[in-house]
Amino acid sequence: PIAGTIFYRPLPFSVMKLDAFRPADVGSLAAIALSVIVGLVALPTLPAEVAVQWAADGSPSTVLPAVPGVFLTPACALLAFAYLRGGGLLPGRDPELRSTTGLAVVASVSYLQVALVALNLGVSVNPLVVVAPAVIAVLAATYAERIASEGVV
């Protein structure tokens, strides 16, 4: 115990299987960190309310205050990482997807953070065009994983 404290519980890092932590996982976490940095750098120049969802015609359909709006997408990416890959770091649980597929999902969500910031800074582009590369990347990665799991490749 630490002197002067009544409650002390060591963090359960000894329970984690750090050898299951792969380079693609580092890439996923780096993508999340970069999306947070982009949001923090842009925060002073963003409007008080930022759009986080757009209708098909390009008009904002959901807005949030700037600070939660900036952290919403990285939080979603971190939750996706925890769900898709976090299980591989705990004993007795296998990851839901391979690390490269998890990287594609997390990197796509992080890319959407950059797009969200750009759109809120006034960059004129159709939101559907912005979302398309992320959707294509996720579909391609999950399709490739499915083919690999079926032994076709």
Short mmCIF file of C-alpha atoms in Angstrom, two decimals:
data_model
loop_
_atom_site.label_atom_id
_atom_site.label_comp_id
_atom_site.label_asym_id
_atom_site.label_seq_id
_atom_site.Cartn_x
_atom_site.Cartn_y
_atom_site.Cartn_z
CA PRO A 1 0.00 0.00 0.00
CA ILE A 2 1.01 3.57 -0.58
CA ALA A 3 1.78 5.42 2.65
CA GLY A 4 -1.03 7.69 3.80
CA THR A 5 -3.78 6.10 1.74
CA ILE A 6 -6.55 3.91 3.01
CA PHE A 7 -7.68 2.53 -0.33
CA TYR A 8 -5.15 1.15 -2.75
CA ARG A 9 -5.78 -1.26 -5.55
CA PRO A 10 -3.13 -1.87 -8.21
CA LEU A 11 -4.24 -1.53 -11.79
CA PRO A 12 -4.91 -4.90 -13.45
CA PHE A 13 -2.19 -4.59 -16.09
CA SER A 14 -0.86 -7.96 -15.04
CA VAL A 15 -4.12 -9.45 -16.34
CA MET A 16 -3.70 -8.04 -19.85
CA LYS A 17 -2.01 -10.10 -22.55
CA LEU A 18 0.30 -7.43 -23.92
CA ASP A 19 1.81 -9.89 -26.39
CA ALA A 20 -1.57 -9.80 -28.16
CA PHE A 21 -1.06 -6.08 -28.81
CA ARG A 22 -0.15 -5.93 -32.52
CA PRO A 23 1.29 -3.21 -34.75
CA ALA A 24 -2.17 -2.65 -36.28
CA ASP A 25 -3.46 -1.98 -32.76
CA VAL A 26 -0.77 0.68 -32.34
CA GLY A 27 -1.90 2.11 -35.69
CA SER A 28 -5.50 2.16 -34.47
CA LEU A 29 -4.58 4.01 -31.30
CA ALA A 30 -2.36 6.40 -33.26
CA ALA A 31 -5.27 7.18 -35.61
CA ILE A 32 -7.47 7.93 -32.60
CA ALA A 33 -4.77 10.13 -31.06
CA LEU A 34 -4.33 12.04 -34.32
CA SER A 35 -8.07 12.63 -34.59
CA VAL A 36 -8.06 14.03 -31.04
CA ILE A 37 -5.12 16.30 -31.93
CA VAL A 38 -6.89 17.53 -35.08
CA GLY A 39 -9.98 18.32 -33.01
CA LEU A 40 -8.01 20.12 -30.31
CA VAL A 41 -6.04 22.19 -32.83
CA ALA A 42 -9.24 23.17 -34.67
CA LEU A 43 -11.31 23.78 -31.53
CA PRO A 44 -10.49 27.50 -31.16
CA THR A 45 -11.58 28.19 -34.75
CA LEU A 46 -14.72 26.04 -34.76
CA PRO A 47 -18.14 27.63 -34.25
CA ALA A 48 -19.82 27.31 -30.83
CA GLU A 49 -22.00 24.51 -32.24
CA VAL A 50 -20.69 21.95 -34.70
CA ALA A 51 -22.61 19.70 -37.04
CA VAL A 52 -22.01 16.01 -36.38
CA GLN A 53 -24.58 14.60 -38.79
CA TRP A 54 -25.77 15.76 -42.19
CA ALA A 55 -28.86 15.02 -44.25
CA ALA A 56 -28.51 13.66 -47.78
CA ASP A 57 -28.93 17.18 -49.20
CA GLY A 58 -25.85 18.35 -47.26
CA SER A 59 -27.63 20.34 -44.56
CA PRO A 60 -26.69 19.70 -40.91
CA SER A 61 -29.27 17.55 -39.15
CA THR A 62 -27.60 17.20 -35.73
CA VAL A 63 -25.47 19.79 -33.96
CA LEU A 64 -23.63 19.68 -30.64
CA PRO A 65 -21.62 22.18 -28.64
CA ALA A 66 -18.09 22.32 -30.03
CA VAL A 67 -16.24 20.50 -27.23
CA PRO A 68 -18.47 17.39 -27.09
CA GLY A 69 -18.72 17.50 -30.88
CA VAL A 70 -14.95 17.37 -31.23
CA PHE A 71 -14.59 14.43 -28.84
CA LEU A 72 -17.60 12.40 -30.02
CA THR A 73 -15.91 10.81 -33.03
CA PRO A 74 -12.65 9.86 -31.26
CA ALA A 75 -14.72 8.40 -28.41
CA CYS A 76 -16.65 6.29 -30.93
CA ALA A 77 -13.36 5.17 -32.51
CA LEU A 78 -11.98 4.21 -29.10
CA LEU A 79 -15.14 2.24 -28.28
CA ALA A 80 -14.90 0.49 -31.65
CA PHE A 81 -11.28 -0.41 -30.92
CA ALA A 82 -12.16 -1.67 -27.44
CA TYR A 83 -14.93 -3.85 -28.84
CA LEU A 84 -13.17 -5.12 -31.96
CA ARG A 85 -9.67 -5.61 -30.55
CA GLY A 86 -9.80 -5.10 -26.82
CA GLY A 87 -11.04 -8.62 -26.27
CA GLY A 88 -7.78 -9.96 -27.64
CA LEU A 89 -5.91 -8.26 -24.82
CA LEU A 90 -7.87 -10.03 -22.08
CA PRO A 91 -7.28 -13.66 -21.08
CA GLY A 92 -9.90 -16.11 -22.23
CA ARG A 93 -11.37 -13.89 -24.94
CA ASP A 94 -10.51 -13.73 -28.61
CA PRO A 95 -10.78 -10.52 -30.62
CA GLU A 96 -13.92 -10.05 -32.67
CA LEU A 97 -11.93 -9.23 -35.81
CA ARG A 98 -8.35 -9.40 -36.97
CA SER A 99 -6.25 -6.40 -36.06
CA THR A 100 -6.05 -5.16 -39.67
CA THR A 101 -9.84 -5.06 -39.95
CA GLY A 102 -10.02 -3.27 -36.61
CA LEU A 103 -7.46 -0.79 -37.94
CA ALA A 104 -9.58 -0.16 -41.05
CA VAL A 105 -12.68 0.49 -38.92
CA VAL A 106 -10.90 2.75 -36.41
CA ALA A 107 -8.92 4.62 -39.07
CA SER A 108 -12.14 5.21 -41.03
CA VAL A 109 -13.88 6.63 -37.97
CA SER A 110 -10.82 8.78 -37.25
CA TYR A 111 -10.85 9.98 -40.88
CA LEU A 112 -14.45 11.02 -40.34
CA GLN A 113 -13.25 13.22 -37.46
CA VAL A 114 -11.00 15.11 -39.84
CA ALA A 115 -13.90 15.42 -42.29
CA LEU A 116 -16.19 16.63 -39.50
CA VAL A 117 -13.70 19.35 -38.56
CA ALA A 118 -13.19 20.37 -42.20
CA LEU A 119 -16.92 20.58 -42.89
CA ASN A 120 -17.46 22.66 -39.75
CA LEU A 121 -14.65 25.00 -40.77
CA GLY A 122 -16.52 25.73 -43.98
CA VAL A 123 -14.89 23.42 -46.51
CA SER A 124 -17.49 23.05 -49.22
CA VAL A 125 -17.97 19.39 -50.10
CA ASN A 126 -20.93 17.05 -50.15
CA PRO A 127 -20.92 15.03 -46.89
CA LEU A 128 -21.84 11.88 -48.83
CA VAL A 129 -18.64 12.24 -50.85
CA VAL A 130 -16.69 12.60 -47.59
CA VAL A 131 -18.25 9.50 -46.03
CA ALA A 132 -17.84 7.26 -49.10
CA PRO A 133 -14.08 6.48 -48.64
CA ALA A 134 -14.64 5.45 -45.02
CA VAL A 135 -17.52 3.17 -45.94
CA ILE A 136 -15.58 1.62 -48.82
CA ALA A 137 -12.54 0.98 -46.58
CA VAL A 138 -14.62 -0.74 -43.90
CA LEU A 139 -16.54 -2.83 -46.45
CA ALA A 140 -13.33 -3.86 -48.22
CA ALA A 141 -11.61 -4.83 -44.96
CA THR A 142 -14.53 -6.85 -43.65
CA TYR A 143 -15.00 -8.56 -47.03
CA ALA A 144 -11.31 -9.46 -47.16
CA GLU A 145 -11.53 -10.88 -43.65
CA ARG A 146 -14.59 -12.92 -44.53
CA ILE A 147 -12.86 -14.35 -47.60
CA ALA A 148 -9.78 -15.19 -45.53
CA SER A 149 -11.84 -16.83 -42.78
CA GLU A 150 -13.60 -19.03 -45.35
CA GLY A 151 -10.24 -20.19 -46.67
CA VAL A 152 -10.78 -18.87 -50.17
CA VAL A 153 -7.56 -16.85 -50.12
#
